[in-house]
Coordinates of C-alpha atoms and ligand atoms in Angstrom, one line a residue:
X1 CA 118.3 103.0 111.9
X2 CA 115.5 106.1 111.6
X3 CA 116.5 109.2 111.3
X4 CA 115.8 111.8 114.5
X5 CA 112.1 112.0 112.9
X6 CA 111.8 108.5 112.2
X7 CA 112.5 108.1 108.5
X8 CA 114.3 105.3 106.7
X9 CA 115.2 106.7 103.5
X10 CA 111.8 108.0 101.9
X11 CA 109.5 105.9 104.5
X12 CA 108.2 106.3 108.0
X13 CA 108.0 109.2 109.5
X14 CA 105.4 110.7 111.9
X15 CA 101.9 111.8 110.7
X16 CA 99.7 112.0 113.8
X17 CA 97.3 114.6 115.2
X18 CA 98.5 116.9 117.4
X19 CA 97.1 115.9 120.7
X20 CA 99.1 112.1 120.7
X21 CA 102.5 114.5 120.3
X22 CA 103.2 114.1 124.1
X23 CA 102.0 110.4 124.1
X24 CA 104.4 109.7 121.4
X25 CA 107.2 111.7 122.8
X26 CA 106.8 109.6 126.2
X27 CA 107.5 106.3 124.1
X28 CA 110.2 107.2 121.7
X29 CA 111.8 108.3 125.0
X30 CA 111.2 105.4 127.0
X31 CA 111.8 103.3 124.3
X32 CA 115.3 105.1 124.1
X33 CA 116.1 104.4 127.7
X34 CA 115.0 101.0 127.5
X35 CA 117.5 100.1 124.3
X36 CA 120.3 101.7 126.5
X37 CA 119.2 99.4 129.5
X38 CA 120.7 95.5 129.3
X39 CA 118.4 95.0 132.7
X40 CA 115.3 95.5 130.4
X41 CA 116.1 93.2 127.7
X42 CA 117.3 90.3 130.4
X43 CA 114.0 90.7 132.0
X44 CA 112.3 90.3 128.5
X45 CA 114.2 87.3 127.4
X46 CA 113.4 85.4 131.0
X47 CA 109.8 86.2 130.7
X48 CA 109.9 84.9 127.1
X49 CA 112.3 81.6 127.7
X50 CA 110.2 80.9 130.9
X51 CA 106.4 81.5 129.2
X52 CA 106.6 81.3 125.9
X53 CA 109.3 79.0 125.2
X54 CA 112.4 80.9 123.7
X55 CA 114.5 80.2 122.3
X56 CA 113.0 78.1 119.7
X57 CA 114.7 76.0 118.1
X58 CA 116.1 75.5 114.2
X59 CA 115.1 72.2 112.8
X60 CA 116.7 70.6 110.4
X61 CA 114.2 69.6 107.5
X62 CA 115.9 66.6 106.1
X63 CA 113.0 64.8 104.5
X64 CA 112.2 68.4 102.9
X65 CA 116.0 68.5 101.7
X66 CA 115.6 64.9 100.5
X67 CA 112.0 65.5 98.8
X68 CA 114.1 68.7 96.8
X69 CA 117.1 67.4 96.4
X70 CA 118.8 71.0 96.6
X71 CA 119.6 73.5 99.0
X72 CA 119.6 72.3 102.6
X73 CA 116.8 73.7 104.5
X74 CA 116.4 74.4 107.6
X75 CA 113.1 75.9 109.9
X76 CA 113.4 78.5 112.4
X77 CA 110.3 77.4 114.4
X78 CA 108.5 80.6 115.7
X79 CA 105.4 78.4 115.5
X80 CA 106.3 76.8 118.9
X81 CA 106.2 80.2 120.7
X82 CA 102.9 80.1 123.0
X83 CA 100.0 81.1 121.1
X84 CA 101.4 79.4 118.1
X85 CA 103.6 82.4 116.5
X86 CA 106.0 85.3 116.5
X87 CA 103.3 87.7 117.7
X88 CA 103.3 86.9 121.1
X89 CA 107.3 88.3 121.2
X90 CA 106.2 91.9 120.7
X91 CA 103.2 91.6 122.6
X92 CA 105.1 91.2 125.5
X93 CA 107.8 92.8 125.2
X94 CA 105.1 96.3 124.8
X95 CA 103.5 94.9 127.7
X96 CA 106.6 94.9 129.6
X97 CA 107.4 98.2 128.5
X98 CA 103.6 99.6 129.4
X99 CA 104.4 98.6 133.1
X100 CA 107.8 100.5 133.1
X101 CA 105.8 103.5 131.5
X102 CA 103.6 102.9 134.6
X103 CA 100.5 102.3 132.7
X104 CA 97.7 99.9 133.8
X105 CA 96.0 99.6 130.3
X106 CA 96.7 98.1 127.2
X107 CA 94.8 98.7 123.5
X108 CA 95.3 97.4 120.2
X109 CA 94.1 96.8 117.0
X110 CA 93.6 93.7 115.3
X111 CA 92.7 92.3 111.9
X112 CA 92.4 88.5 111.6
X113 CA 92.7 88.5 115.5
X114 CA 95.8 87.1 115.9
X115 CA 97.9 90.4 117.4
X116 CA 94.2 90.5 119.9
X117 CA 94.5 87.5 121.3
X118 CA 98.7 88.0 121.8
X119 CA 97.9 91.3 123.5
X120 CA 95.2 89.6 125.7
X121 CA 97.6 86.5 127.1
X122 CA 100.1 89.3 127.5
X123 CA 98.0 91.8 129.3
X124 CA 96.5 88.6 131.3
X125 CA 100.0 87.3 132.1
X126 CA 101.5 91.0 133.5
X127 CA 98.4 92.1 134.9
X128 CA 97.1 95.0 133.1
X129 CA 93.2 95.3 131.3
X130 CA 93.0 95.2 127.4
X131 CA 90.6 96.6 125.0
X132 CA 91.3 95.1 121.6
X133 CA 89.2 97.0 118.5
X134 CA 88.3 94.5 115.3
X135 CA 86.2 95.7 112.5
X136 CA 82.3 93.8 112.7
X137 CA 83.5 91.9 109.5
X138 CA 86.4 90.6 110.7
X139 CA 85.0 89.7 114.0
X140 CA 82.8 86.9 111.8
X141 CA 85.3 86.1 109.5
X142 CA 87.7 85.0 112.5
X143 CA 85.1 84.5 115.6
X144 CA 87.1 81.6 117.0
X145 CA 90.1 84.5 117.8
X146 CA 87.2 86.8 119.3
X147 CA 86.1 84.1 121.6
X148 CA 89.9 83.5 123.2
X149 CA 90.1 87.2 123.3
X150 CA 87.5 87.5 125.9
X151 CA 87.8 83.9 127.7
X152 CA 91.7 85.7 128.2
X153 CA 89.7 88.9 129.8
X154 CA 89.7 91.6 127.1
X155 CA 87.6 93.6 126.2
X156 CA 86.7 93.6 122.3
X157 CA 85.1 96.4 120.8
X158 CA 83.3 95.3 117.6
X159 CA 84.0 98.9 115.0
X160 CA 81.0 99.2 112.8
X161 CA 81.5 102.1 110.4
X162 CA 83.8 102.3 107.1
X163 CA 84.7 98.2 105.7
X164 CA 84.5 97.1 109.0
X165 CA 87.9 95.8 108.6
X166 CA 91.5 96.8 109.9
X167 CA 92.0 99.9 109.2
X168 CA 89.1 100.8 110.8
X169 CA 90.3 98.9 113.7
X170 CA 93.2 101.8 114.0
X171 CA 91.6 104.4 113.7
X172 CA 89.2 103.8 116.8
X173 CA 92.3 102.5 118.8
X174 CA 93.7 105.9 117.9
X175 CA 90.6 107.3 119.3
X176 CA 90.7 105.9 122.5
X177 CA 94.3 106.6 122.8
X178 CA 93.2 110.6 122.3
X179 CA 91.5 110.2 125.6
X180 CA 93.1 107.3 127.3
X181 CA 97.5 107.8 126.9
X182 CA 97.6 109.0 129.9
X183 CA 97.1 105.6 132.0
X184 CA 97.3 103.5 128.3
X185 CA 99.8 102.3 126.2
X186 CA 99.0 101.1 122.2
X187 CA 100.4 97.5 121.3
X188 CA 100.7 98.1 117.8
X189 CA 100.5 94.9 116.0
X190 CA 103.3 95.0 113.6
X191 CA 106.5 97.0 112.5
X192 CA 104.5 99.7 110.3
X193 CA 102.6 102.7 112.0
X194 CA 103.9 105.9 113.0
X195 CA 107.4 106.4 114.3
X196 CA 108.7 104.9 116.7
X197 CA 106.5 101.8 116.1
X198 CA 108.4 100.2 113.6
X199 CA 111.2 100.4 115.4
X200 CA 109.6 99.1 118.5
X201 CA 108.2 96.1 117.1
X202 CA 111.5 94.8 115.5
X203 CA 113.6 95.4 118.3
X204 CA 111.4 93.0 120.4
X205 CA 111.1 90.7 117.3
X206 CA 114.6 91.0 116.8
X207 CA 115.0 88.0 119.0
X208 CA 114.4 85.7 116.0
X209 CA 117.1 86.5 114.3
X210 CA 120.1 86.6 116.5
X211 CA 118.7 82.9 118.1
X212 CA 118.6 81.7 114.2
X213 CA 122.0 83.0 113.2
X214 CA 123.8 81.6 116.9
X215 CA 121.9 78.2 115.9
X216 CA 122.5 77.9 111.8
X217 CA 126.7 79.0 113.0
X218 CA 126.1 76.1 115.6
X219 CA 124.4 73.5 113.3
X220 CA 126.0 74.0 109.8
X221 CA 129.1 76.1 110.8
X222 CA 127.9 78.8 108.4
X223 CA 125.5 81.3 106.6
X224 CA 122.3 80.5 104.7
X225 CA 122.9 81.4 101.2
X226 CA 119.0 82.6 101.8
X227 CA 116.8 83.6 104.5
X228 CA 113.1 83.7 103.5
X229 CA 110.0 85.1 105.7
X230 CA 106.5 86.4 104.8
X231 CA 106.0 89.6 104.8
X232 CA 102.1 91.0 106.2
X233 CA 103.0 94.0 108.2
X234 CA 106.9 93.1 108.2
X235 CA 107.7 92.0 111.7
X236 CA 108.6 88.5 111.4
X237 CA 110.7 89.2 108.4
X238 CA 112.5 92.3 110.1
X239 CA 112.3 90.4 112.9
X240 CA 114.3 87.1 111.1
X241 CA 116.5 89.5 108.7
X242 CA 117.9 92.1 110.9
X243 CA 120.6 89.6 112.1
X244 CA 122.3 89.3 108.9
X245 CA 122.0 92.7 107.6
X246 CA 125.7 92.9 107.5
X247 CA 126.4 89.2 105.9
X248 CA 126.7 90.9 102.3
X249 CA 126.6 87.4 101.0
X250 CA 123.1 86.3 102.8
X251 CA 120.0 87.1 100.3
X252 CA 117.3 88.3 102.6
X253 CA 113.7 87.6 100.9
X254 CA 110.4 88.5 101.9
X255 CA 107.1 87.0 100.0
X256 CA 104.1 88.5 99.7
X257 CA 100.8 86.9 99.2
X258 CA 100.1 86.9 95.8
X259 CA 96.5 85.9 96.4
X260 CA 94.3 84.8 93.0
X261 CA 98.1 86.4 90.9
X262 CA 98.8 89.8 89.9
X263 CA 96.4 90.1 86.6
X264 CA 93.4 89.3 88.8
X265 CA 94.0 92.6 91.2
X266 CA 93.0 90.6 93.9
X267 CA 95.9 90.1 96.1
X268 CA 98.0 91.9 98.7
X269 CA 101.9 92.0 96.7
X270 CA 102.5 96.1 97.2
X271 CA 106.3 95.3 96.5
X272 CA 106.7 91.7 94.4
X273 CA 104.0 93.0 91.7
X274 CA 105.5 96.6 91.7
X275 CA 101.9 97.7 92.4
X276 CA 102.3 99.8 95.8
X277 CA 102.8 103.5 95.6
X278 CA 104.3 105.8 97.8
X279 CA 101.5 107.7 100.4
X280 CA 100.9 109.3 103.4
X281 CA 98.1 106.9 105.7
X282 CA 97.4 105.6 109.4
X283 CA 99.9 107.8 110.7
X284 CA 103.3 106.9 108.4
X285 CA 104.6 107.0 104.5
X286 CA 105.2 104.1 102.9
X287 CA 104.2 101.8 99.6
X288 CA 100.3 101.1 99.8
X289 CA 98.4 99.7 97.5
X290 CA 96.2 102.5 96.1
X291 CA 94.3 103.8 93.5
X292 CA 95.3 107.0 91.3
X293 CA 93.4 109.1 93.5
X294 CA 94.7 107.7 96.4
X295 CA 92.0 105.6 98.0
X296 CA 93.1 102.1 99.8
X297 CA 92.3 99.0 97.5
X298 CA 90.9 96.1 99.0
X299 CA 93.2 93.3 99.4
X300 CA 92.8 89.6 98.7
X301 CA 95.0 86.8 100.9
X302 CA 94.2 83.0 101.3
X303 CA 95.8 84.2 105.2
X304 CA 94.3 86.6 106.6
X305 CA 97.7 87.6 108.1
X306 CA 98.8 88.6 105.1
X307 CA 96.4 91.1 103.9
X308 CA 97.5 94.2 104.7
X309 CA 97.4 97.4 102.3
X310 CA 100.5 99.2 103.7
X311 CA 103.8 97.5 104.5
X312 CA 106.7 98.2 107.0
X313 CA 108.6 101.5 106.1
X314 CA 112.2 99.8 106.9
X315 CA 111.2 97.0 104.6
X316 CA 110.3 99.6 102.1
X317 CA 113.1 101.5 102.6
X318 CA 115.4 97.8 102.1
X319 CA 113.6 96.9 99.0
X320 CA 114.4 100.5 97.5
X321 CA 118.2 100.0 98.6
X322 CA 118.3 96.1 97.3
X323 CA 118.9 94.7 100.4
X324 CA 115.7 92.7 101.0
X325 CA 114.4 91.0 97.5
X326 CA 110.3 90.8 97.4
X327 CA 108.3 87.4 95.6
X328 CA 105.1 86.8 96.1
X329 CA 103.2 83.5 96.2
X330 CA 99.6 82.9 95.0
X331 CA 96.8 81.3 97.2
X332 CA 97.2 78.3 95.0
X333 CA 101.3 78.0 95.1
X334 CA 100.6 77.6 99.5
X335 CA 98.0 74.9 99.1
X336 CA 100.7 73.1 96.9
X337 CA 103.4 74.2 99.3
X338 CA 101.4 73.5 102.3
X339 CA 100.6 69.9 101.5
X340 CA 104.2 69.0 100.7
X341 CA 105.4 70.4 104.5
X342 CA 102.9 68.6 106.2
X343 CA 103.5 65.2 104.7
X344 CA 107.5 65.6 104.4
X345 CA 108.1 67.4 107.8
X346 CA 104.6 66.6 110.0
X347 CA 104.7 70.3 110.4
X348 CA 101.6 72.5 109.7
X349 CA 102.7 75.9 109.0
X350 CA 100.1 79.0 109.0
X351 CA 98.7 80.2 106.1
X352 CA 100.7 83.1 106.2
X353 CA 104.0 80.9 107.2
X354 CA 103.1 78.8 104.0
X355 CA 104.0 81.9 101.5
X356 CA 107.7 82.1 103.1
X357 CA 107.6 78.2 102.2
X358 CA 106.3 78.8 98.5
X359 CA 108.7 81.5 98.1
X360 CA 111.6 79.3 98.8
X361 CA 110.6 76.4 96.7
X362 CA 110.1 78.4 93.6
X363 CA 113.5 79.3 93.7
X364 CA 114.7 75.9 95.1
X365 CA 115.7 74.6 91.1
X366 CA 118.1 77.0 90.9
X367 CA 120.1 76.3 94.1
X368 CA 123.1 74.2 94.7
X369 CA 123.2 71.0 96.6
X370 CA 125.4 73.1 99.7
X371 CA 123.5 76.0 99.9
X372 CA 121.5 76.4 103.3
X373 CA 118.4 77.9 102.8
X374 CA 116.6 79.3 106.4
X375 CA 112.8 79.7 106.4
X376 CA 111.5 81.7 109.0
X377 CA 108.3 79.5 110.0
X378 CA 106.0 82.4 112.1
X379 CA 103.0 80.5 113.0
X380 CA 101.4 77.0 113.2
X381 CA 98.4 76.8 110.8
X382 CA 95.8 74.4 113.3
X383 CA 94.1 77.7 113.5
X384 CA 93.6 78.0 110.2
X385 CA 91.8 74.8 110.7
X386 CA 88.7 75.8 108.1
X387 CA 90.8 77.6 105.9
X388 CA 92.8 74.7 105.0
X389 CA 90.0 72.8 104.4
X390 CA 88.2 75.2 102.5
X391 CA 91.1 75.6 100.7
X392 CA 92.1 72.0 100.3
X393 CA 88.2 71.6 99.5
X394 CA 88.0 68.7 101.9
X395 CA 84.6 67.2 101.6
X396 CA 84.8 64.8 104.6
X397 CA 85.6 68.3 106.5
X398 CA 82.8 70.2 104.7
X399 CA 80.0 66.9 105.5
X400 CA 81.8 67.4 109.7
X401 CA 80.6 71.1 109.6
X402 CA 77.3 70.0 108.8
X403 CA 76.6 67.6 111.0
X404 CA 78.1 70.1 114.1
X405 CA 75.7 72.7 112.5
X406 CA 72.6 69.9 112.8
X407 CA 73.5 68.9 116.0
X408 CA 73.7 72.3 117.2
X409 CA 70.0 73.3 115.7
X410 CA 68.7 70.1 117.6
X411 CA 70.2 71.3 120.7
X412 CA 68.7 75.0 120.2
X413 CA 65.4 73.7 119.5
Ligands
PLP501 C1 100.3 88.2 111.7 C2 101.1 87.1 111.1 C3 102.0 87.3 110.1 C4 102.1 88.7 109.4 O1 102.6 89.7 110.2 P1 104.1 90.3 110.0 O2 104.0 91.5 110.9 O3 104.3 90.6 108.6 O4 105.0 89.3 110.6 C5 102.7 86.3 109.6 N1 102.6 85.1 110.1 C6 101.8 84.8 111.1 C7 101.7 83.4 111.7 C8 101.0 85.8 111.7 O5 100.2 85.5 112.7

């Protein structure tokens, strides 16, 4: 729980210009009535168990467990939500709470596109309009999630100053929020941001967690010794973890992407590699990764999802107290990781899902044969369709692209 001013310990808190005080104020109050209201969160649930396909379920991964021959793992499948991950929970649940704020407009940032396109099916779905702001660059890196976004009616605002990345991205959806709260409400993406954002975002993702600990009591008739997620911004994790909080003997771990390792500098660990330092930016105080004079590093992820310079303030605030445990795994680690789910389980996991994978197989020697391990699956990876290739450096894939490319020059000409 935050303190009055949003703190959890040393993190969060509230660093935003004066004139979004009263737009703030109007959503930590809502959001307090909302929390006291049971009719809110039974509406929320029906709209996710009848359109996005809640609960999901926990599969069993025998032919993982067999291919180990360890802990018994099992898969909490946030990959089978609509839209293919555990985005589309707080997406909706903000939309939800927009319409009880009486607001007809939705913005949002997004990075590799994903949080867009959840905000445009959910905006589409209740009914509201949607301006989503993505830096230039990662509008080419991730054009397939810029096409849905408009095919689903939103508007997307290409932001063309600073990296042209994410945190540019916030700061013009900040912008338009100056001039727009009034009829507007901000979907923020994931549980970092200003108070009472965090907060916000892992209460609406805290369904993961209390479906996963009803179905591991149900399947196994007890705990994981383990509960693993990825950790970009935090909000799967939180969103997984939060139900076992009090369950002193469940290890909660979230793994970071390690990217090309820690000596190369080019990844996006701000806890695992002890590498993020304690600052003030994009309205909260948490563990970014910075140089000495403060200024953002770039960040390096095989998924996009991932690479984030700033992380949750509750997960900060966990990892200070020991409660959460931080690993990261390298780009190379989730290729290995990746192939072994697929061919053992027929499941694709994201890019991003893949590092909660990784992160529980490096530990796997070391378990017993009875320990449950849960891994908190947040995505399916089809969209990572030429990642994965790139990254599996799939030739037949690479020789496919070509010939689409020659085909569509013939049809241009
Ligand atoms: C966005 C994303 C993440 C990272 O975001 P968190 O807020 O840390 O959960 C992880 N997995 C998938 C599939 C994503 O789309």
């Amino acid at each position: 729980m935050a303190t009055e001013n949003g703190y959890y310990g040393d993190y969060g808190g509230m660093f935003i210009p004066e004139i979004l005080v009263p737009a703030f104020e109007e959503i930590k109050e809502q959001f307090q009535a909302i929390q006291q209201d049971d009719s809110f969160w039974q509406q929320y649930c029906t709209l996710l168990a009848g359109y996005s396909g809640r609960p999901t379920p926990l599969t069993y991964a025998d032919r993982l467990t067999e291919y180990f021959g360890r802990a018994q793992i099992y898969i909490k499948r946030e990959d089978l939500n609509h839209t293919g991950a555990h985005k589309l929970n707080n997406a909706l649940g903000q939309a939800l709470l927009a319409k009880k704020m009486g607001k007809t407009r939705v913005i949002a940032e997004t990075g590799a596109g994903q949080h867009g396109v959840a905000t445009a099916t959910a905006a589409a779905k209740l009914g509201l309009s949607a301006t989503i702001y993505m830096g230039r660059e990662d509008m080419e890196r991730q054009y397939a999630n810029v096409f849905w976004m408009k095919r689903l009616g939103a508007e997307v605002v290409a932001v063309d100053y600073g990296s042209q990345t994410l945190k540019d991205a916030i700061n013009e959806t900040l912008r338009d929020w100056v001039s727009s709260f009034e009829t507007t409400h901000y979907i923020l993406g994931t549980a970092s941001g200003a108070h009472p954002f965090p907060a916000i975002v892992s209460y609406f993702q805290s369904v993961i967690g209390i479906e996963a600990r009803e179905q591991i009591l149900r399947a196994a008739d007890r705990l994981p010794a383990r509960v693993y997620a990825c950790v970009g911004g935090g909000s799967n994790a939180l969103g997984v973890f939060q139900a076992f909080y009090t369950d002193e003997d469940v290890t909660l771990i979230g793994v970071e992407a390690g990217g090309q390792g820690k000596e190369s500098g080019r990844h996006a660990s701000r806890i695992a590699y002890g590498e993020g330092k304690p600052g003030v930016a994009q309205g909260y105080k948490t563990l970014f990764l910075q140089n000495n004079d403060g200024q953002m590093n770039d960040t390096f992820s095989i998924a996009a999802g991932l690479d984030y310079v700033g992380v949750s303030p509750i997960l900060a605030d966990l990892a200070q107290r020991g409660r959460v445990q931080f690993s990261a795994a390298t780009d190379t680690e989730v290729i290995e990781a990746l192939k072994i789910v697929m061919k053992t389980e027929g499941l694709i996991p994201a890019l991003e899902s893949t590092h909660a994978f990784a992160g529980a197989f490096q530990d796997i020697a070391e378990s017993s044969k009875t320990d449950i391990i849960m891994i908190n699956m947040s995505g399916r990876g089809d969209k990572d369709i030429f990642n994965i290739a790139e990254g599996l450096n799939d030739e037949e894939w690479k020789a496919f692209i070509h010939r689409k490319n020659r085909q569509f020059e013939t049809q241009s000409r």
